[in-house]
GROMACS .gro file of C-alpha atoms in nm:
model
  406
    1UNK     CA    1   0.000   0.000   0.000
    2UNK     CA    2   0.126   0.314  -0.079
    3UNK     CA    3   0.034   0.690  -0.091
    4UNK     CA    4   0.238   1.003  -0.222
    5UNK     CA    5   0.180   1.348  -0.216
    6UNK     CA    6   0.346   1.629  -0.402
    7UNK     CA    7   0.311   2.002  -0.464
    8UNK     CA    8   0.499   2.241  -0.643
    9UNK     CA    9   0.504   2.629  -0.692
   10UNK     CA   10   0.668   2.848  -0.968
   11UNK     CA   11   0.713   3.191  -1.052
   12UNK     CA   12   0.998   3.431  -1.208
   13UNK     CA   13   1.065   3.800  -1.092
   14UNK     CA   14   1.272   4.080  -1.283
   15UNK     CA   15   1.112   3.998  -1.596
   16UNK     CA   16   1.194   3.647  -1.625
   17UNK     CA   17   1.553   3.638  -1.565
   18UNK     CA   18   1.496   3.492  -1.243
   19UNK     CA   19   1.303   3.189  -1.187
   20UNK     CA   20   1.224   2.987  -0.858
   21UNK     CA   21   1.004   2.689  -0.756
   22UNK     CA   22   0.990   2.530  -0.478
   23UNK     CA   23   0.800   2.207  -0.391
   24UNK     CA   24   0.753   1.930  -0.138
   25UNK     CA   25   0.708   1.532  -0.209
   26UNK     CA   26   0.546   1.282   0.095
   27UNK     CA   27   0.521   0.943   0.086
   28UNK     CA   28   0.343   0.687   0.321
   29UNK     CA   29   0.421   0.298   0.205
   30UNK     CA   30   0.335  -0.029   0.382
   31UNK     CA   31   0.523  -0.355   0.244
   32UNK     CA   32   0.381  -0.723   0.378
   33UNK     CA   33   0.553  -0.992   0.242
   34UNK     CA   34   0.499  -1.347   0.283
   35UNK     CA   35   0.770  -1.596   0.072
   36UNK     CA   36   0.791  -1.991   0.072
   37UNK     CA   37   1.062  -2.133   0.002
   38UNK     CA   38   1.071  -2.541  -0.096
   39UNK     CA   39   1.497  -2.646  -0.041
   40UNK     CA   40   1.405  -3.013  -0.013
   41UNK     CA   41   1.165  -3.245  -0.211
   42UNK     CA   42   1.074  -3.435   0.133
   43UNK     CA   43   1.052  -3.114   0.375
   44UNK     CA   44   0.807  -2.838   0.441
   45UNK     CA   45   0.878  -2.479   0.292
   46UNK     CA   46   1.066  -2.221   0.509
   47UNK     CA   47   0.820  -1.937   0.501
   48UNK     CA   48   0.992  -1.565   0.532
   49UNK     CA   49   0.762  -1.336   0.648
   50UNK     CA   50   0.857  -0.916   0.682
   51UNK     CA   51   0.636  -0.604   0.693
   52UNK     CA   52   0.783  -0.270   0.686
   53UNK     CA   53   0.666   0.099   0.699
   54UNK     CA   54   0.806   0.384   0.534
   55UNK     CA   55   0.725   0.719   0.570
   56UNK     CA   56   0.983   0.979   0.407
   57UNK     CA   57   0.955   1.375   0.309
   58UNK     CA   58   1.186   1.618   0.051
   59UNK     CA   59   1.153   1.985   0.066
   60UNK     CA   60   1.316   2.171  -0.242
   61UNK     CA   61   1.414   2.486  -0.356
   62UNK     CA   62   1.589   2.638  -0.701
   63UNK     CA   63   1.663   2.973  -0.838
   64UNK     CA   64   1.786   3.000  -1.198
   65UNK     CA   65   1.953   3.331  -1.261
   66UNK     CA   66   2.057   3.454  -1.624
   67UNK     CA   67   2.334   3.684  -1.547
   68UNK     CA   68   2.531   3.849  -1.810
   69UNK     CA   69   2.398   3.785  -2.165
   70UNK     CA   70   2.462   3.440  -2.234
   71UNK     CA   71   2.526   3.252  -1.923
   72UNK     CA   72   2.258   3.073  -1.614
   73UNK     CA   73   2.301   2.962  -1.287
   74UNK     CA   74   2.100   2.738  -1.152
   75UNK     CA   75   2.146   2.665  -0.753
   76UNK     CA   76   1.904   2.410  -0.566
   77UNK     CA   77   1.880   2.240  -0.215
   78UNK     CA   78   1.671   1.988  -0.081
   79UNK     CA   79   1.645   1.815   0.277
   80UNK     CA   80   1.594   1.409   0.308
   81UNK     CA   81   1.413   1.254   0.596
   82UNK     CA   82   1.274   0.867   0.579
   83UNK     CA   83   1.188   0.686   0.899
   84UNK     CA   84   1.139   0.284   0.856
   85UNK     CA   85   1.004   0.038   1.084
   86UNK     CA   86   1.127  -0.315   1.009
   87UNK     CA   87   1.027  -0.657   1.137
   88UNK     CA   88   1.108  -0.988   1.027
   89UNK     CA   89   1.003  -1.324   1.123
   90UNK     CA   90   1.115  -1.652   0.989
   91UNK     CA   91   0.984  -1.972   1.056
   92UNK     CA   92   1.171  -2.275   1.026
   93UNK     CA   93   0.988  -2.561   0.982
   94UNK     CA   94   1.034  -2.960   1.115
   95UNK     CA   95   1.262  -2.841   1.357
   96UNK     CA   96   1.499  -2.775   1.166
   97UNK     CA   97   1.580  -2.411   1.347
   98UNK     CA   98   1.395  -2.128   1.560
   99UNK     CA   99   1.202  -1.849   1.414
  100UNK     CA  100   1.373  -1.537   1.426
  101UNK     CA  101   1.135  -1.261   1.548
  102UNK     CA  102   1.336  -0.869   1.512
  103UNK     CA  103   1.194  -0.560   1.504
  104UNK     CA  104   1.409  -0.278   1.406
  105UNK     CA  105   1.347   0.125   1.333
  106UNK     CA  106   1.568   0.345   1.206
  107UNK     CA  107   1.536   0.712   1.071
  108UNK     CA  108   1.730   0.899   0.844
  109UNK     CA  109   1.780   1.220   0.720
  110UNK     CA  110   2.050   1.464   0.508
  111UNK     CA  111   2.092   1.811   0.275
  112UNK     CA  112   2.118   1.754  -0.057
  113UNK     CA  113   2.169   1.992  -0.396
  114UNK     CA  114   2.329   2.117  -0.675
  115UNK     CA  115   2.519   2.427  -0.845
  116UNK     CA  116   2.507   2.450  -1.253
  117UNK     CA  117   2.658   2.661  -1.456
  118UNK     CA  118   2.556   2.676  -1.811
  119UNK     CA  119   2.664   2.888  -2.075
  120UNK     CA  120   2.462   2.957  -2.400
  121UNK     CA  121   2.742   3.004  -2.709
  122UNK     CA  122   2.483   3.021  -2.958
  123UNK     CA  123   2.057   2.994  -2.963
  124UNK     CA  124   2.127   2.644  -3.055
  125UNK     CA  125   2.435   2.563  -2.843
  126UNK     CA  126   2.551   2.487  -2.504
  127UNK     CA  127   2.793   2.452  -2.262
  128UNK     CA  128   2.734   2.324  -1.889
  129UNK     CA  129   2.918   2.227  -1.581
  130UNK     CA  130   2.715   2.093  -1.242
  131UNK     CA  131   2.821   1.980  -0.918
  132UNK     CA  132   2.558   1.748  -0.715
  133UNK     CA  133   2.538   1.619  -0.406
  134UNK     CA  134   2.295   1.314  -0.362
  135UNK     CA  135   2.178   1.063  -0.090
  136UNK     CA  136   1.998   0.757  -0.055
  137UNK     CA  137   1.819   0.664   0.281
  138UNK     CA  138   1.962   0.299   0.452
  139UNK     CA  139   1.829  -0.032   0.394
  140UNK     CA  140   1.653  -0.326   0.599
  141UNK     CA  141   1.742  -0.661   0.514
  142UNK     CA  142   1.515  -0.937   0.539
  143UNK     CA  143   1.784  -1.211   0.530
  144UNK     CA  144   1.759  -1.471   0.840
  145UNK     CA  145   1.874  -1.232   1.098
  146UNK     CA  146   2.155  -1.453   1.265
  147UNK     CA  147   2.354  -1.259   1.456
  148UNK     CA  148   2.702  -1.372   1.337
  149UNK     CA  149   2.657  -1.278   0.976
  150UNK     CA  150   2.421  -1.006   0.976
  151UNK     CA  151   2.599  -0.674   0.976
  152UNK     CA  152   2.252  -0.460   1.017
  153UNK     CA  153   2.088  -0.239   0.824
  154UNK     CA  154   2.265  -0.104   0.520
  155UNK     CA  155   2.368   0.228   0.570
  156UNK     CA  156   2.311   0.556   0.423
  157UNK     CA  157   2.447   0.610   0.059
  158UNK     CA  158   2.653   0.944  -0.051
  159UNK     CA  159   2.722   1.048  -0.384
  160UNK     CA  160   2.955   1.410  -0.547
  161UNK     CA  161   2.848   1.428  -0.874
  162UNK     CA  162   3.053   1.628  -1.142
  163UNK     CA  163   2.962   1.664  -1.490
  164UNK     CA  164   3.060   1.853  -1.829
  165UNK     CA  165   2.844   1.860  -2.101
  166UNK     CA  166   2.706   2.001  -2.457
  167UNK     CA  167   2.347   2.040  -2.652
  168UNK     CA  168   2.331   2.148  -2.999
  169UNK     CA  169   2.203   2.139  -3.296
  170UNK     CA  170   2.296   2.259  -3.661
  171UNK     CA  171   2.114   2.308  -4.023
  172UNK     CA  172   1.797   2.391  -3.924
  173UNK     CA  173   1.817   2.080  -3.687
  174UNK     CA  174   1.881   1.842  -3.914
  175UNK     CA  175   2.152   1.719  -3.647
  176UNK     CA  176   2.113   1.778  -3.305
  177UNK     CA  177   2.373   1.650  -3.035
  178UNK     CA  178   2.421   1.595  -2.681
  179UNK     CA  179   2.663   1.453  -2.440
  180UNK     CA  180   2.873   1.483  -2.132
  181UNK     CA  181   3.164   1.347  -1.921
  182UNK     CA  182   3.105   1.274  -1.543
  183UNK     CA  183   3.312   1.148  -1.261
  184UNK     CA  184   3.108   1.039  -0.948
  185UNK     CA  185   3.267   0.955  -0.604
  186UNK     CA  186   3.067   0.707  -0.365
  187UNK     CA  187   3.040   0.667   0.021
  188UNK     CA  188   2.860   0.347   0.181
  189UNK     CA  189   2.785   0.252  -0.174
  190UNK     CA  190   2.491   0.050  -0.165
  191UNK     CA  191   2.592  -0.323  -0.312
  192UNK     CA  192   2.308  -0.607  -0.408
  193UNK     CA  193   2.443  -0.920  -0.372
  194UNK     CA  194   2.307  -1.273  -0.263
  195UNK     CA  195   2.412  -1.407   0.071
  196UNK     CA  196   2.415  -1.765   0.160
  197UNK     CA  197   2.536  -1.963   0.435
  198UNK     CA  198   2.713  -2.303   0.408
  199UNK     CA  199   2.517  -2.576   0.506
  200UNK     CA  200   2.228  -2.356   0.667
  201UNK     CA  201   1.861  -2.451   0.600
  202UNK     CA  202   1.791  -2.097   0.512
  203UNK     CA  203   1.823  -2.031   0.143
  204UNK     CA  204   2.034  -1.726  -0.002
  205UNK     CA  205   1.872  -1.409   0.031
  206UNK     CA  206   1.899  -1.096  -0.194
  207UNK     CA  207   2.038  -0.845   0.079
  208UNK     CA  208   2.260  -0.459   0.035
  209UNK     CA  209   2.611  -0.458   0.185
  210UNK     CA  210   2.807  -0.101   0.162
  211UNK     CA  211   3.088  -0.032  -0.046
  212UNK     CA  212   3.305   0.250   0.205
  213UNK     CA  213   3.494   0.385  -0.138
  214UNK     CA  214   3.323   0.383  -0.506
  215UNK     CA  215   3.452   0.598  -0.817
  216UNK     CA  216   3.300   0.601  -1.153
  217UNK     CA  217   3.360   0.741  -1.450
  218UNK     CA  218   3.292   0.774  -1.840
  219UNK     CA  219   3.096   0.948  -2.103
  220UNK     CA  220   2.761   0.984  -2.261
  221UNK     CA  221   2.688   1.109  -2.650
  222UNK     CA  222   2.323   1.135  -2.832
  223UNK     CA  223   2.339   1.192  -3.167
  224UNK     CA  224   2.033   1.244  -3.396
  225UNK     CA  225   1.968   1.289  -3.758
  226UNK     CA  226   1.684   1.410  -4.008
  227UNK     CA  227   1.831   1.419  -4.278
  228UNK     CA  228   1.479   1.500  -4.463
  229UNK     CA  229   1.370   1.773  -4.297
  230UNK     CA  230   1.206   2.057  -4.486
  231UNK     CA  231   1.371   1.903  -4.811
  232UNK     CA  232   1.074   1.674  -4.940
  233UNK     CA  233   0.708   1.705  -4.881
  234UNK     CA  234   0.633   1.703  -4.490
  235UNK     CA  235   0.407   1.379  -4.514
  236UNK     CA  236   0.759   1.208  -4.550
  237UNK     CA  237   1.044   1.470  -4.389
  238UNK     CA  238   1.030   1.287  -4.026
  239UNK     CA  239   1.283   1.015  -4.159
  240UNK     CA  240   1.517   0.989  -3.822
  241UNK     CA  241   1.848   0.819  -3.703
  242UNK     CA  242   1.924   0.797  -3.343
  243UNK     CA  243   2.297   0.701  -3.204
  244UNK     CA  244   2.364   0.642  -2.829
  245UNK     CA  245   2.735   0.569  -2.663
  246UNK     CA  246   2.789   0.548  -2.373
  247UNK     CA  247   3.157   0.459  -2.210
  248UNK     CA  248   3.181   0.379  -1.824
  249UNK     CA  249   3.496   0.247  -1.609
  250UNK     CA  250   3.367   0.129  -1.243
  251UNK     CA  251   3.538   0.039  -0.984
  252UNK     CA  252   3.501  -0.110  -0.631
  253UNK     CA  253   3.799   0.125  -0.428
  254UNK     CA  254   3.738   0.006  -0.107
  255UNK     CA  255   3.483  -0.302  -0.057
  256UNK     CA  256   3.520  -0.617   0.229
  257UNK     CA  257   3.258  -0.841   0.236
  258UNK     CA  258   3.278  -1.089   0.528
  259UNK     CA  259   3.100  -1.416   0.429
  260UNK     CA  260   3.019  -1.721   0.618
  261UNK     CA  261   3.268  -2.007   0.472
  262UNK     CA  262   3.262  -2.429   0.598
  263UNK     CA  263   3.589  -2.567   0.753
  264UNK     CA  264   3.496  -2.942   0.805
  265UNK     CA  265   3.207  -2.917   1.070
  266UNK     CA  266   3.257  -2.547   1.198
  267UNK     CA  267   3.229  -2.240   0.984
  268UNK     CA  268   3.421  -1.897   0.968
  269UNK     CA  269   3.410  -1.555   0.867
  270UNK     CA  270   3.644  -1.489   0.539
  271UNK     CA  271   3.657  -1.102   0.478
  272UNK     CA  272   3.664  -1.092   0.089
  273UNK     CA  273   3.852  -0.762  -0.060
  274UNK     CA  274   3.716  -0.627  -0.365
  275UNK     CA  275   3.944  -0.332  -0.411
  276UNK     CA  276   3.967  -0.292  -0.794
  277UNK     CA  277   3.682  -0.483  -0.936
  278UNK     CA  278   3.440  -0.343  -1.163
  279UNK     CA  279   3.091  -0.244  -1.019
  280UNK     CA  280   2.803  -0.488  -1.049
  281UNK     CA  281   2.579  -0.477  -1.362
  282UNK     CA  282   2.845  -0.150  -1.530
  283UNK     CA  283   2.945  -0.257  -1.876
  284UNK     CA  284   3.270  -0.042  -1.986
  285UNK     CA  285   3.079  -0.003  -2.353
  286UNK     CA  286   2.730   0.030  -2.454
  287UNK     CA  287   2.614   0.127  -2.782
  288UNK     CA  288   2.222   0.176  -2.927
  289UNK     CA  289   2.005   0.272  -3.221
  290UNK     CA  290   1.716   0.363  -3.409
  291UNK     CA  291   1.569   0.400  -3.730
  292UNK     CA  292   1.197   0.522  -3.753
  293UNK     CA  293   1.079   0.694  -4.086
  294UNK     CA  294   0.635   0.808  -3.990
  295UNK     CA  295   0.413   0.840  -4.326
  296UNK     CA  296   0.151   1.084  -4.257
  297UNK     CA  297  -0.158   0.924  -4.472
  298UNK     CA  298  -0.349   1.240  -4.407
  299UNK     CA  299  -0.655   1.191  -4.310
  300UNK     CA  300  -0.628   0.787  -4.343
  301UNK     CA  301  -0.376   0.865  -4.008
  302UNK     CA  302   0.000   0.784  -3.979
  303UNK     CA  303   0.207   0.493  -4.017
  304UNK     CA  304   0.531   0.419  -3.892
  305UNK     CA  305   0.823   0.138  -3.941
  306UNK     CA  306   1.083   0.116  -3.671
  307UNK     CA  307   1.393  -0.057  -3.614
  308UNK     CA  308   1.596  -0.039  -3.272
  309UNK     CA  309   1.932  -0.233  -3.207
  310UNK     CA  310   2.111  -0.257  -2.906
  311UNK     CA  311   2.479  -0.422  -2.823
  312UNK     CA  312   2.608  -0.402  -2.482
  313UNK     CA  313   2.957  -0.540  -2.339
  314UNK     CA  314   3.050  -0.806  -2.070
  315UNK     CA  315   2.769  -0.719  -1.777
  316UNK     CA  316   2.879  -0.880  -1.407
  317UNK     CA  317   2.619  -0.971  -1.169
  318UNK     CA  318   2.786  -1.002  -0.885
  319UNK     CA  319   3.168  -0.758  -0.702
  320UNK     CA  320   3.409  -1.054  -0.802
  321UNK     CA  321   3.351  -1.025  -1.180
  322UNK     CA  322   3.163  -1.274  -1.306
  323UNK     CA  323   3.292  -1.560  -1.123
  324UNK     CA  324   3.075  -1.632  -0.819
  325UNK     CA  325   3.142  -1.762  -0.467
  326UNK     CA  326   3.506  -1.783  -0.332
  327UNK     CA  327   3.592  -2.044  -0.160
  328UNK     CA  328   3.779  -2.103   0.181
  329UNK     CA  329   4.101  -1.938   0.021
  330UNK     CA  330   3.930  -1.676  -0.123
  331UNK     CA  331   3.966  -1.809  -0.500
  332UNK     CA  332   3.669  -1.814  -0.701
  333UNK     CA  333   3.504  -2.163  -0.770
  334UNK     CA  334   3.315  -2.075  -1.095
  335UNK     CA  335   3.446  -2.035  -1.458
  336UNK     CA  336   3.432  -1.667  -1.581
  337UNK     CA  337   3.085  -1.477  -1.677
  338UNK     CA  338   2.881  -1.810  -1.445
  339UNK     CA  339   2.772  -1.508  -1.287
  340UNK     CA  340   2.791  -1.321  -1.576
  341UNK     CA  341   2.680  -1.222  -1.963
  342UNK     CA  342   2.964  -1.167  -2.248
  343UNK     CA  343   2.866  -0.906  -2.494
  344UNK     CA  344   2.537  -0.954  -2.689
  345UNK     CA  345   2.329  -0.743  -2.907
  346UNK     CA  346   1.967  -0.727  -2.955
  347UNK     CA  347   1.753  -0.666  -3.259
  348UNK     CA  348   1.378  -0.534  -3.199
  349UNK     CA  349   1.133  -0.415  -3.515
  350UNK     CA  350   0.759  -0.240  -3.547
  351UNK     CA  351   0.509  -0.066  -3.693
  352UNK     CA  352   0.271   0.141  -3.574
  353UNK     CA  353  -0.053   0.293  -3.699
  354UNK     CA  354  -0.210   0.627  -3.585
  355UNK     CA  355  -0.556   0.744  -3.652
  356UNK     CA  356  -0.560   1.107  -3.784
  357UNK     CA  357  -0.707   1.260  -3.435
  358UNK     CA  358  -0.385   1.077  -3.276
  359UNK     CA  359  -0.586   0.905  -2.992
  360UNK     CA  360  -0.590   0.565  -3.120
  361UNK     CA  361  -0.258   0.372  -3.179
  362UNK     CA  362  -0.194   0.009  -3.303
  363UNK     CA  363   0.173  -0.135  -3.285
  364UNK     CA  364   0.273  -0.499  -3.397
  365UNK     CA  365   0.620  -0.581  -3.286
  366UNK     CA  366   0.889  -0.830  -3.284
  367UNK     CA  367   1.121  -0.807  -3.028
  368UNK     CA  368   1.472  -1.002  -3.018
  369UNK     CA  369   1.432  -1.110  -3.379
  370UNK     CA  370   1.753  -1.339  -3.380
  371UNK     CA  371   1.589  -1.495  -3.134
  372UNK     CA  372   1.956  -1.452  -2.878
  373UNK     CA  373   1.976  -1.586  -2.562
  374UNK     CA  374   2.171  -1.459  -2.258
  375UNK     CA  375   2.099  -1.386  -1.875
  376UNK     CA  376   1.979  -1.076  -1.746
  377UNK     CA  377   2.063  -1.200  -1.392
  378UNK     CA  378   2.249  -1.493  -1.203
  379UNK     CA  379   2.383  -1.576  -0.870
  380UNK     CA  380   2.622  -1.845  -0.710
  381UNK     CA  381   2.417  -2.077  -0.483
  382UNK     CA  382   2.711  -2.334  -0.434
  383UNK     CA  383   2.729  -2.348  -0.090
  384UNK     CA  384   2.363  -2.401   0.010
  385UNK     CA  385   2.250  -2.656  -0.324
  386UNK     CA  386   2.599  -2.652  -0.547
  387UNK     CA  387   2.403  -2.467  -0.822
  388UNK     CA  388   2.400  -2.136  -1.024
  389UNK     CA  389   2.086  -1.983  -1.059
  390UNK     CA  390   2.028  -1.815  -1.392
  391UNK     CA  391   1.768  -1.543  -1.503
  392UNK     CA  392   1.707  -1.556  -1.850
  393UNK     CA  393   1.571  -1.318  -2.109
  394UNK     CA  394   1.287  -1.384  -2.334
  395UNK     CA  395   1.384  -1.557  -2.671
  396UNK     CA  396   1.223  -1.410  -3.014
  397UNK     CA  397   0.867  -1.260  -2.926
  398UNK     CA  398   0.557  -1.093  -3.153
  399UNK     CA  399   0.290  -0.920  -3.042
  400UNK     CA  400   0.052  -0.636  -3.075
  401UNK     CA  401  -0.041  -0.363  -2.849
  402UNK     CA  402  -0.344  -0.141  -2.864
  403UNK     CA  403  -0.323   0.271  -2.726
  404UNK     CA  404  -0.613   0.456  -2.605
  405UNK     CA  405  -0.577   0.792  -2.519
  406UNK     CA  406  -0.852   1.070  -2.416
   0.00000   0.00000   0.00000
């Protein structure tokens, strides 16, 4: 159950070259879960039960200035504040362990904003340069609770921001360009990962551990073409090209995980160092585009042939790269990308039909037309049923879809 309020207010003084809003989001959730578990054919589920309530608040404020003749600055602020109440209760059935029972709250709040600077070169090009500083609230987890390998709550995550960037366009529009370079710094970097125990009836568990150190940096670049515009009749002048690249280098500078690892009949803690690995789910290279060329019919409506493409490089799912679990010497026990996907590229097609009022659409697609198969997910279950468990994306797939809009 959820429910969010927001409100914003706007205005501008000294004819426009000043603008301001300020605005204010709530939100009130409940979460109630309830998840069964079956880990042996001849034993009764372990049911995982957690509810948790969230209540959390941002007040904002911005003022955009244009000073001078051709440059803005934009300054903003916010304040954070979320307050969660956590329980968890486990039950283990057929003996097999007690139910944990915990109850936890925990609030937290923080300043956040931003400082731009953008500077206008032309009436079709741009220069900026921005500064942020961001937050995100801790975490609960609802793994089994045992004392000896739960660390608590996740906490809060920090983020500096700092980014340099261009918009433009040129010949009448015909091209049009955007892009930027960014470097962000991390504190308590929030970290998904699956924990597991060796040997425990409890099965892994999705849960956040914190990064202390994280750096990342790369660059972004749109690129769009018409190359029809205004040069043939306008029923057939919205021919358009879309490039995206993206570049991105990740990596973990100060991470230690401490995982629960079997030593004959006894376990121990082995504190894992992932200084230097890339960041989960961060490909260094990504690359996408489109093709989409709309035939205005007149009044028979629009129609519209698409093509989109998509390669992406070697995705990890999980801090050591692609190769799982370690074991009791801290090598890893998987081959490389178990726990990973090498690079793969996707194919998707459709066309569309628009009635001439524009409130009734029609779209037949087919999506992954060479019908490729890779993961979109995995994790390392070795130590609790000596098995990778793989999430995998949908093969070739047609359909039709049906818009109604009033």
């Amino acid at each position: 159950k959820q429910v969010t309020f927001d409100a914003e207010f706007s205005g501008d003084v000294f004819d426009g070259a000043v603008r301001w809003k300020v605005g204010n989001a709530t939100l009130f959730e409940r979460l109630d879960n309830i998840q069964y578990t079956s880990t042996h054919p001849t034993r009764d589920p372990i049911r995982r039960k957690f509810k948790q309530n969230t209540a959390a608040a941002i007040t904002s404020a911005e003022l955009a200035w244009d000073f001078l003749e051709d440059f803005t600055l934009t300054v903003g602020g916010r304040w954070n504040y979320e307050t969660k109440d956590f329980r968890i209760k486990e039950l283990i059935f057929r003996g097999l362990g007690d139910g944990v029972d915990r109850e936890r709250q925990k609030t937290w709040q923080a300043p956040t904003g931003a400082v731009a600077l953008t500077y206008h070169l032309t009436d079709t090009t741009s220069l900026f340069s921005k500064y942020s500083r961001g937050f995100k609230a801790g975490h609960f987890n609802s793994n089994n609770g045992r004392e000896l390998f739960d660390p608590g709550p996740a906490t809060p995550e920090h983020i500096d921001s700092f980014e340099w960037g261009f918009s433009s366009s040129w010949f009448d529009q015909r091209i049009s360009s955007r892009g930027s370079f960014f470097f962000y710094k991390y504190r308590n970097y929030q970290v998904f990962i699956f924990a597991e125990e060796p040997g425990a009836v409890s099965p892994p568990s999705l849960v956040i551990r914190n990064a202390k150190e994280v750096q990342q940096f790369g660059a972004e670049v749109d690129l769009t073409l018409k190359p029809l515009l205004e040069w043939v009749p306008d029923e057939y002048d919205d021919l358009e090209f879309v490039v995206r690249f993206g570049w991105l280098d990740s990596e973990f500078l100060e991470f230690t995980n401490v995982v629960p690892r079997p030593d004959g009949n006894f376990e121990f803690l082995l504190a894992v160092d992932y200084r230097g690995a890339s960041l989960i789910n961060s490909p260094e290279f990504k690359v996408s585009g489109s093709i989409q060329w709309p035939f205005d019919l007149s009044e028979w409506g629009t129609i519209t042939p698409r093509y989109d493409v998509e390669w992406s490089d070697d995705i990890y799912f999980d801090p050591s790269e692609g190769r799982g679990s370690l074991d009791a010497t801290g090598n890893a026990i998987q081959p490389k990308f178990a726990v990973g996907q090498p690079e793969r590229i996707i194919h998707n097609i459709s066309l569309s039909y628009r009635t001439p009022v524009g409130n009734v659409e029609v779209r037949g697609w087919v999506r992954n037309i060479m019908d490729t198969r890779y993961k979109t997910f995995a994790f390392d279950a070795s130590f609790f049923a000596g098995q990778v468990i793989n999430f995998v994306a949908d093969p070739r797939k047609a359909g039709a879809d049906i818009t109604v809009t009033w």
